[in-house]
XYZ file of C-alpha atoms in Angstrom:
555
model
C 43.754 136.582 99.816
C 44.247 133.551 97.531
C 41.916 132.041 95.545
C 40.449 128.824 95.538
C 39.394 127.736 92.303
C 35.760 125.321 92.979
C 35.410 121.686 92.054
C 32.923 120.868 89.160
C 29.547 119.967 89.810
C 30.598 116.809 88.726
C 33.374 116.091 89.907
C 32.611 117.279 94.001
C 31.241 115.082 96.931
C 27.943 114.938 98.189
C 29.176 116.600 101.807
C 30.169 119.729 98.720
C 26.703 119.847 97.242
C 24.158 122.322 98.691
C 20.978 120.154 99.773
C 17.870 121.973 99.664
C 15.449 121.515 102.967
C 12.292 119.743 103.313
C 10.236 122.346 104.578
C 6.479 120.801 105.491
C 5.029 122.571 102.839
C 7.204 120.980 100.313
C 6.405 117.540 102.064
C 2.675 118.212 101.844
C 2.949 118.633 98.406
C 4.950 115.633 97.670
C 2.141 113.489 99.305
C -0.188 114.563 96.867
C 1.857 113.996 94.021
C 0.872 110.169 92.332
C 3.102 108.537 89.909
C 1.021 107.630 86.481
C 2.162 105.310 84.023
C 2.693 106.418 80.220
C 0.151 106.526 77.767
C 0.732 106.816 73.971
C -1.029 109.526 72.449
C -2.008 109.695 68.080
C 0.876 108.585 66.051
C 3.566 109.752 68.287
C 5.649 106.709 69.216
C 7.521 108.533 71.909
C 6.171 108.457 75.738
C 4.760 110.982 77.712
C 4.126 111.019 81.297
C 0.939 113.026 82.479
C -0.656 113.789 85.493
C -3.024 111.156 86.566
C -6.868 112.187 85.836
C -8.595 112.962 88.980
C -11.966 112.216 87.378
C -11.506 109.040 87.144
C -13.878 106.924 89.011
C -11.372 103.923 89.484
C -9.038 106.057 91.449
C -10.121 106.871 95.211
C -8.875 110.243 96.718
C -8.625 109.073 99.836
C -6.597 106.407 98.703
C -2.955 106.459 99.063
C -0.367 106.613 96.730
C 2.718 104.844 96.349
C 5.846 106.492 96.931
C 8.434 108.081 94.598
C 10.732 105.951 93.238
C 14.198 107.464 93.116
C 16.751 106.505 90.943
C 19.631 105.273 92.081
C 23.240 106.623 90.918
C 23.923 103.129 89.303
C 20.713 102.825 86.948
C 20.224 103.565 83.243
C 17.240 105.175 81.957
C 15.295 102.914 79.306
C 14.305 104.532 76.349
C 12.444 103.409 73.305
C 15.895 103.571 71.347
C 17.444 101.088 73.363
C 14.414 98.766 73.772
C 14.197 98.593 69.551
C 18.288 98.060 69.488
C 17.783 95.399 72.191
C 15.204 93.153 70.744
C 17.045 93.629 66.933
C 20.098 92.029 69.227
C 22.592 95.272 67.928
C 24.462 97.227 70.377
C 25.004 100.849 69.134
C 29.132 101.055 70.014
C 29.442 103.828 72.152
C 26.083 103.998 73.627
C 24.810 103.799 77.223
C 23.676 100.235 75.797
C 27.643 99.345 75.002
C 28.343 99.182 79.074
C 25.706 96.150 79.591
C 26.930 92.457 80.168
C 25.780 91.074 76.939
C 26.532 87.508 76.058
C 27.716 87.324 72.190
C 29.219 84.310 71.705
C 28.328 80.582 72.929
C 29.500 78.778 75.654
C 32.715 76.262 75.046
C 33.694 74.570 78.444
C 37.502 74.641 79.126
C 39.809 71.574 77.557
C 39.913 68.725 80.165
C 43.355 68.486 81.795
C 44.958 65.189 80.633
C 47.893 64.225 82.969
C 51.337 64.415 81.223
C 53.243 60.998 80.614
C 56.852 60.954 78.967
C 57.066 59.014 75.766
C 58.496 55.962 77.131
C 55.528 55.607 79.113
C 53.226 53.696 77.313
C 49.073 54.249 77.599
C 47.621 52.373 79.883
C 44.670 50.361 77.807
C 42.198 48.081 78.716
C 42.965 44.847 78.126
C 40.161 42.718 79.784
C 38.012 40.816 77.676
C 34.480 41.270 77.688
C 33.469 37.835 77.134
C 35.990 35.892 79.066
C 35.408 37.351 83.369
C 38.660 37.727 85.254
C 36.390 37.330 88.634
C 37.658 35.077 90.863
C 35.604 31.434 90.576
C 33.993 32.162 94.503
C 32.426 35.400 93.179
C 31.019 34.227 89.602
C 29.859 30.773 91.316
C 27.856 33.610 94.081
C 26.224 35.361 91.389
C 25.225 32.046 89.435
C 23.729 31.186 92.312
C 21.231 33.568 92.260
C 20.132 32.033 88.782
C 17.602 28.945 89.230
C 14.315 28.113 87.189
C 11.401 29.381 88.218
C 8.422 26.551 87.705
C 5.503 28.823 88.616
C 6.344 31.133 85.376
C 5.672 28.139 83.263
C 3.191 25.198 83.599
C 4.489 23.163 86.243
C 3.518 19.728 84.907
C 5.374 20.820 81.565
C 8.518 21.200 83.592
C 8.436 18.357 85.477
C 8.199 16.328 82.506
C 10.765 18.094 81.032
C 13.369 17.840 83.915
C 12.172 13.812 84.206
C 13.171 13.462 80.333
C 16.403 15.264 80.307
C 17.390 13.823 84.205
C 18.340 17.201 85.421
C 17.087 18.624 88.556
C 15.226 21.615 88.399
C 17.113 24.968 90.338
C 20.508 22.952 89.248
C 22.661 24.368 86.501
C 24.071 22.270 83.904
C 27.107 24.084 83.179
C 28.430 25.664 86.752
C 32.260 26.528 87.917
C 33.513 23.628 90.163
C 36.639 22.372 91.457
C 38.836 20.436 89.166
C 38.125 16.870 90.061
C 40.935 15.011 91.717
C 43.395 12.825 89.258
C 42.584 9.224 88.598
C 44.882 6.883 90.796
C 44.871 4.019 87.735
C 46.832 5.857 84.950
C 46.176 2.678 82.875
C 43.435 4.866 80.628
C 45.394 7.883 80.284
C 48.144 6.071 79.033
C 46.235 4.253 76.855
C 44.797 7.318 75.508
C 48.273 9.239 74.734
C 49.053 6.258 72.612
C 45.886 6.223 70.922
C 45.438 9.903 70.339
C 48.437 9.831 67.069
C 45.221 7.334 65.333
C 43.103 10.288 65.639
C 44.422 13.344 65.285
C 45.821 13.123 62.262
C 43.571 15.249 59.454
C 43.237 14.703 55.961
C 41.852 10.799 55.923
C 39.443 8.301 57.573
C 40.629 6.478 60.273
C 39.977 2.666 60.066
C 40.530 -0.253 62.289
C 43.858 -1.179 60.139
C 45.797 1.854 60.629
C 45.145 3.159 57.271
C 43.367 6.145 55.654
C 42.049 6.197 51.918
C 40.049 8.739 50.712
C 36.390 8.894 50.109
C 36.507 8.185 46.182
C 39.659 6.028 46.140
C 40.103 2.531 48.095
C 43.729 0.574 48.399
C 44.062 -2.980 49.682
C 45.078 -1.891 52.920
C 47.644 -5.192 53.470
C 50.220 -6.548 51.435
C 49.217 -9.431 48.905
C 52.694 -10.864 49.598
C 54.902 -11.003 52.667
C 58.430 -12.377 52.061
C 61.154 -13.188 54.631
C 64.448 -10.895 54.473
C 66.509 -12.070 57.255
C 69.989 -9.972 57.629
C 68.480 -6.847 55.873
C 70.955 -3.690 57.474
C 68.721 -1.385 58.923
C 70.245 1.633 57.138
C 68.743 5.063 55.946
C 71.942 5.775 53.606
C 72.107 2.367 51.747
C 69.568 1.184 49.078
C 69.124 -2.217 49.360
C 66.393 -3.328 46.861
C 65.788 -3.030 42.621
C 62.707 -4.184 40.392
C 64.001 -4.991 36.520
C 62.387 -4.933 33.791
C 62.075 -8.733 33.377
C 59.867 -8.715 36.764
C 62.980 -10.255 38.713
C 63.769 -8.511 42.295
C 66.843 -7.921 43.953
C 67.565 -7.709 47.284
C 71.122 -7.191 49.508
C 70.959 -8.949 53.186
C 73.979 -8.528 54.733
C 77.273 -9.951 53.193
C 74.606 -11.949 50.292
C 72.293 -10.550 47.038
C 69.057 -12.589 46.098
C 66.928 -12.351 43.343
C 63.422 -13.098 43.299
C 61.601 -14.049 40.066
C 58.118 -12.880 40.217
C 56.608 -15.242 37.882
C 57.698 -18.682 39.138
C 58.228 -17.243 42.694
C 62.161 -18.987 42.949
C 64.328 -17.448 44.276
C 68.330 -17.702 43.297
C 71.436 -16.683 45.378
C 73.649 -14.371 43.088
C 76.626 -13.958 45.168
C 78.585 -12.735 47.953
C 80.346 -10.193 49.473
C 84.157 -10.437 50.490
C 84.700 -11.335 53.631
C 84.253 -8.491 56.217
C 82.124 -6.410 54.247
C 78.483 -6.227 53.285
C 76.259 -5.223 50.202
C 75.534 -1.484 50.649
C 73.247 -1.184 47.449
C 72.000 -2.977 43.882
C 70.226 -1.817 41.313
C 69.823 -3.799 37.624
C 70.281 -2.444 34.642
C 68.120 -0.776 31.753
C 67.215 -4.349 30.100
C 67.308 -6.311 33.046
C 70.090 -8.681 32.454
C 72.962 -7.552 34.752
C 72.929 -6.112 38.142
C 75.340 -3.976 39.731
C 76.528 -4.367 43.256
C 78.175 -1.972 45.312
C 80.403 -3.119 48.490
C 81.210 -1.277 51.799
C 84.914 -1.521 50.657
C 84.135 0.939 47.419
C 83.864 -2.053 44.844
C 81.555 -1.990 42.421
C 80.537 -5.707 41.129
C 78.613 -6.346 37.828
C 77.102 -9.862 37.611
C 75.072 -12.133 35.278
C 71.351 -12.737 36.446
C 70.943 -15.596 33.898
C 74.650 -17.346 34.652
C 74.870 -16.193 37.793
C 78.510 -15.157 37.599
C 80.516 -12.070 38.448
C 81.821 -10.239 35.317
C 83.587 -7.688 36.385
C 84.897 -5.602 39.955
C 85.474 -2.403 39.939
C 87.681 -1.029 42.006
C 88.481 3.003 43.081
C 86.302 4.295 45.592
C 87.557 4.851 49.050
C 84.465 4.522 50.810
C 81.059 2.187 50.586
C 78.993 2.775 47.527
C 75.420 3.683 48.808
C 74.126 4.146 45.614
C 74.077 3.088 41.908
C 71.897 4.043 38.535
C 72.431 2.915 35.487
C 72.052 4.280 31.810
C 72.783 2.347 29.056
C 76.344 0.900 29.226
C 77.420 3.792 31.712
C 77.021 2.710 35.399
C 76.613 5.448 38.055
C 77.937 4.654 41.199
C 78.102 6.935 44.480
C 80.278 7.146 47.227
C 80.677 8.063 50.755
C 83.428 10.566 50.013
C 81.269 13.151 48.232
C 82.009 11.822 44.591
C 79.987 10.304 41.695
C 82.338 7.754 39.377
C 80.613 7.107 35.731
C 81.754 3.525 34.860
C 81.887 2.439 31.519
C 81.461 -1.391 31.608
C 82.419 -2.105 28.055
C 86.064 -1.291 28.204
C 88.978 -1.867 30.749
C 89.458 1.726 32.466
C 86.248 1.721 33.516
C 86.022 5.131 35.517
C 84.776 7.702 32.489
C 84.556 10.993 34.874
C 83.764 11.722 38.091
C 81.594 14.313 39.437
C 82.264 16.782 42.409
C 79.684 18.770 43.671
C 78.523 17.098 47.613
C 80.495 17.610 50.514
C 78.957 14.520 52.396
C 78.086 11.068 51.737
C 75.740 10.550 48.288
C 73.205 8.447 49.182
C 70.639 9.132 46.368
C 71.490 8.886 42.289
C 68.323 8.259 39.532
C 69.589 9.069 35.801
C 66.331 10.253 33.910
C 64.936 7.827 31.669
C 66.403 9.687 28.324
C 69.924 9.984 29.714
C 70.451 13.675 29.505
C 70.588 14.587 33.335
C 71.477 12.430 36.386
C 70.261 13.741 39.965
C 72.133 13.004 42.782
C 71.221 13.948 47.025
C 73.805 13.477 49.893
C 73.999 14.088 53.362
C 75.072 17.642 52.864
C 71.059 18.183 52.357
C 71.808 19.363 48.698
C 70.178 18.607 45.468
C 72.133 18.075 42.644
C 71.681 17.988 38.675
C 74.203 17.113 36.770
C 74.601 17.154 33.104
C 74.559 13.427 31.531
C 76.505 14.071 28.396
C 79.587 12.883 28.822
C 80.706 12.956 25.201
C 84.547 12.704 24.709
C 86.380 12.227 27.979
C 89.420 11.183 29.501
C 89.576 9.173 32.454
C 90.737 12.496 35.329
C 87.587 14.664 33.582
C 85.436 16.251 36.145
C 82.097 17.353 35.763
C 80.283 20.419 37.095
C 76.454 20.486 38.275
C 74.109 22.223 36.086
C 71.840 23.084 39.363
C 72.494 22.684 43.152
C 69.540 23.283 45.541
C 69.747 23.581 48.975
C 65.989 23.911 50.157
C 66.261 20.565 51.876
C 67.994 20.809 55.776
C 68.169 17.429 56.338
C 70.257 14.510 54.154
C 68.338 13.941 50.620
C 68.050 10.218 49.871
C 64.644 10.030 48.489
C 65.252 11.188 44.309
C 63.181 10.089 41.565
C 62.340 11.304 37.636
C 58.808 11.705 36.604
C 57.919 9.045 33.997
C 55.329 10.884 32.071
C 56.962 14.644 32.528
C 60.156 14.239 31.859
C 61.339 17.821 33.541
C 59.880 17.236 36.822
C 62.465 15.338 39.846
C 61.043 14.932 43.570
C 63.462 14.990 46.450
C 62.526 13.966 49.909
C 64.541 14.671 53.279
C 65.074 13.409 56.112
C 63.744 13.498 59.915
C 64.725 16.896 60.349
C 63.287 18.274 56.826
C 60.403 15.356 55.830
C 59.696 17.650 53.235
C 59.065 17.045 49.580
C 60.169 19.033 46.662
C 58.840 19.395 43.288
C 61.636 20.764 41.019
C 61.766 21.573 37.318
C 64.718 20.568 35.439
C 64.589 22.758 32.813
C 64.434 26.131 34.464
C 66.142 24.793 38.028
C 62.826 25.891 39.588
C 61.295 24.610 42.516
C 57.380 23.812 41.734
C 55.793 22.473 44.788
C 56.462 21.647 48.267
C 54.955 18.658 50.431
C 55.129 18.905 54.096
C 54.783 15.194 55.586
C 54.903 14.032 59.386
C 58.232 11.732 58.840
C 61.405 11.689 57.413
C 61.188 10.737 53.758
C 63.445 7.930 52.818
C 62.387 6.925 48.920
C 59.996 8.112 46.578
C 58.712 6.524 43.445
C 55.931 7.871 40.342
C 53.394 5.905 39.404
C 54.154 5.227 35.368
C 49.877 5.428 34.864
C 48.298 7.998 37.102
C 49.410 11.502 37.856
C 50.454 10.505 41.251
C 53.476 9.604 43.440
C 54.531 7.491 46.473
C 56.586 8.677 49.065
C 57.810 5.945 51.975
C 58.529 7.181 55.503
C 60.294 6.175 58.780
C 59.073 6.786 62.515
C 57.106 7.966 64.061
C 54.550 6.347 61.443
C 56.423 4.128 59.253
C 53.673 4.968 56.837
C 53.277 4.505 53.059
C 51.547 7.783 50.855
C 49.889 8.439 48.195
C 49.852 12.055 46.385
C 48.063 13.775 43.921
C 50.241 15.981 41.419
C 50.077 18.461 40.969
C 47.347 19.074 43.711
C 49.583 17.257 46.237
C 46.353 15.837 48.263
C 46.664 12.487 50.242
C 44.677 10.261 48.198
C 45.595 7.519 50.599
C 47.884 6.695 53.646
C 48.777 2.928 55.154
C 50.121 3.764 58.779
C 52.677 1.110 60.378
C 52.686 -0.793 56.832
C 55.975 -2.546 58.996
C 57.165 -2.664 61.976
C 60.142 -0.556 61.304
C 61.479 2.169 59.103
C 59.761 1.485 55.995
C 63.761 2.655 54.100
C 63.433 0.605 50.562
C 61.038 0.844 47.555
C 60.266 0.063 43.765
C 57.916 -0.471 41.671
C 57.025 -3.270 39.621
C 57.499 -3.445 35.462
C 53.502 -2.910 35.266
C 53.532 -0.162 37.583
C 50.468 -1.541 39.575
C 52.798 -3.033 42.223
C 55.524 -1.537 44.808
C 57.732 -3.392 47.264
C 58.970 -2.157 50.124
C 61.504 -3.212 52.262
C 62.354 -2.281 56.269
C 64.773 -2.886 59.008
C 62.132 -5.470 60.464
C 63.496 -8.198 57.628
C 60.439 -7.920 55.654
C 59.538 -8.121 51.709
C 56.607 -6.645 51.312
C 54.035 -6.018 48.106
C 51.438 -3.870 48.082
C 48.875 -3.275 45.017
C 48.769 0.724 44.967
C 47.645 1.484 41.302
C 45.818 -0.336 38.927
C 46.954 -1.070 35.380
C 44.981 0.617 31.991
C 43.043 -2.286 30.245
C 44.714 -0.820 26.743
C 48.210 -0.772 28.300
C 50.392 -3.148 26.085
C 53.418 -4.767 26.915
C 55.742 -3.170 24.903
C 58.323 -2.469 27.297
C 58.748 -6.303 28.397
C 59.430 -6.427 24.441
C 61.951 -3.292 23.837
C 63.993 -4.926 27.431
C 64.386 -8.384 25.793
C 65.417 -6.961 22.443
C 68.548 -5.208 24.178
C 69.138 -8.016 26.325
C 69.712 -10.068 22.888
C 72.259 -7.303 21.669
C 73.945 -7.275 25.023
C 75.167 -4.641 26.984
C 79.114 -5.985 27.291
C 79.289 -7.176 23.531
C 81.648 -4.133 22.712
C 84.100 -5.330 25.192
């Protein structure tokens, strides 16, 4: 017979498990069996369950009691143990207590899900604005429409009154979105306006009737004390075409002929002419005042006699017109249209000294400095030059080299001047495409300043008094301007002072004077600075001192 070893009590089914039977006797009993709660008894802290008192007059006999609660398989007994443990919040580890759900830590939500981009997809941001609506005009003009005034919040005869005063009805908005109204079919205003608006909108000055802005401490005669007649003037930006000596005598080129004008008597004297088939392409006098230099379209350079009236000297060499000359001394400067500078020594027979090489375009601006030592020079290769002016012991093929070259300018650089009273400072002016002006110093080859202006700058002149300087311009504006140095402010502005390019100035031996000359054949003086009451005239002196020693007496 083999043997069948038994399942543990444990570990066997309820079908293997020997049931006991409810006989009646055991179900009588159980019927009289009441379920009473716990009661603590002395010190003990541990519960006991006791049979519920029968004298007890609360409790009826007859009454019935509740059934027997059974436990289920599933259920955990509660003891005192695991009530203390559960209120301290500790979990014995390996207790009955260890297999509840209890929540230890707090709750974090699970990361949002952000959808995946590549990186050459950029974010999408918002980019409306939160003051300016992108509604369409229909929908915002709706919603405004909703707005009106409400009179019966407020005192209705106040209102009234108010919307009589003011002329605007009373549920009407003044500012409201509205078609644009239909074009004017006279365009006789709006083209007067476009031609009016330049008058206005420039900042800086205060517009007057006269075209002409001054500033609010500082007043300029705002037209010309004197207007003379210059018929034949060539309306060119490379030539310079006008000179102011010393002796208060002005020289002018028109055309083929060269005029002076003496300033004292007001005569005016015919100096000479051109050869035939050529023209005057600049002048300028000399230190003292006593001889003026001429340059032709040919390349000739002419030195005449203001007093005789007789040519000296021509000198000949240059293969191009000479747009510009400066003198210094018995050296005359003279510029062509080739790129070269020619020093001309008038006292002696080979007149050409050195030349200087340095522009690859025409020169059409040359100022030595008032000591002699440097000798600026622009062309229309929108370069600066600055040459050294010591010529010293030369032969007549010596070349010279420039000391600095700028090229800051980008347009041609006709406008050069020296600063009277600071001796290191030159100002260069371009043309239409640049219409700047630079501020240099000589010294250290430094640029100092830089002037933006609204035209092409065609000459530029320091007043010999004031820290200030005067820079004359072509269109749109054909404007005269006054600056402040080293501040650079517009102390004062004369728009349209002609009815062309204003292209020629100079200043008068005084300094309180400039003329300025343009292609509409005009002379014109204007009073820009005033002259110091102390201001002697020792300069008138010193000029006719070395106009009694003579420049050409060492010939």
């Amino acid at each position: 017979m083999a043997y069948n070893p038994k399942t543990p009590t444990r570990h066997r089914s309820r079908s293997e498990v020997a049931r006991t039977p409810l006989t009646p006797s055991i179900i009588s009993g159980l019927n009289n069996v009441s379920l009473a709660s716990p009661t603590k008894t002395g010190g003990n802290r541990s519960s006991k369950y006791s049979v519920a008192d029968i004298t007890n007059p609360f409790i009826s006999r007859s009454r019935p009691v509740s059934p027997v609660k059974r436990s289920t398989s599933g259920g955990i007994q509660i003891s005192e143990s695991l009530q203390r443990q559960a209120s301290s919040g500790v979990i014995r580890k390996g207790g009955v207590e260890s297999k509840l759900n209890v929540v230890s830590r707090d709750y974090v939500p699970p990361p949002k899900s952000e959808p995946k981009r590549s990186r050459s997809t950029p974010a999408m941001r918002d980019t409306r604005d939160r003051f300016i609506t992108n509604r369409e005009v229909t929908e915002v003009a709706a919603t405004l429409d909703l707005m009106s005034l409400n009179p019966t919040t407020t005192s209705p005869g106040h209102t009234a009154r108010l919307a009589a005063a003011t002329g605007v009805p009373l549920n009407k908005r003044v500012l409201a979105y509205h078609e644009a109204p239909p074009a004017a079919s006279d365009t006789t205003l709006s083209q007067q306006r476009e031609i009016a608006r330049p008058l206005y909108a420039r900042p800086g000055g205060l517009p007057s009737s006269t075209g002409t802005m001054t500033n609010r401490t500082r007043k300029i005669a705002t037209q010309p004390e004197r207007v003379l007649d210059a018929p034949g003037m060539v309306d060119d930006f490379y030539l310079n075409l006008l000179s102011w000596s010393v002796l208060n005598v002005v020289a002018v080129a028109l055309s083929e002929n060269t005029y002076v004008w003496r300033a004292d008597t007001g005569s005016v004297t015919h100096v000479g002419e051109a050869p035939e088939g050529t023209y005057v392409s600049a002048v300028d006098f000399s230190n003292d005042g006593a001889f003026l230099g001429v340059g032709v379209g040919t390349g000739e350079v002419e030195l005449w006699d203001i007093e005789t009236g007789h040519k000296l000297r021509s000198m000949g060499g240059h293969q191009a017109q000479v747009a510009a000359l400066s003198w210094h001394g018995h050296l005359l400067s003279s510029a062509c249209g080739d790129g070269s500078i020619w020093h001309h020594d008038v006292r002696v027979a080979r007149h050409k000294v050195m030349e200087l090489v340095g522009h690859n375009g025409e020169v059409c601006g040359l100022k030595w400095r008032e000591d002699g030592e440097l000798l600026a020079s622009g062309g229309n290769d929108n370069v600066v030059n600055i040459w050294d002016g010591r010529v010293g012991d030369v032969n007549e093929g010596s070349r010279g080299v420039a000391r600095w070259t700028k090229r800051n300018h980008t347009a041609a650089v006709k406008a050069i001047a020296w600063c009277p009273w600071q001796p290191s400072l030159l100002a260069s002016g371009g043309g239409t495409n640049d219409a700047t002006v630079h501020i240099w110093n000589s010294t250290t080859g430094g640029r100092l300043h830089s002037l933006k202006t609204p035209a092409q700058v065609t000459s530029i002149q320091w007043s010999p008094h004031k820290k200030e300087f005067l820079t004359t311009h072509g269109y749109p504006n054909n404007a005269i301007m006054v600056h402040a140095y080293p501040s650079l402010d517009r102390v004062a502005e004369i728009r349209d002072a002609h009815d062309s390019r204003v292209l020629f100035s100079c200043v008068s031996p005084a300094g309180d004077m400039v003329c300025t000359g343009a292609g509409d054949e005009n002379l014109k003086f204007w009073r820009i600075w005033e002259v110091p009451t102390a201001k002697k005239k020792k300069d008138s002196k010193e000029g006719r001192s070395l106009t009694g020693s003579g420049i050409l007496s060492l010939r």
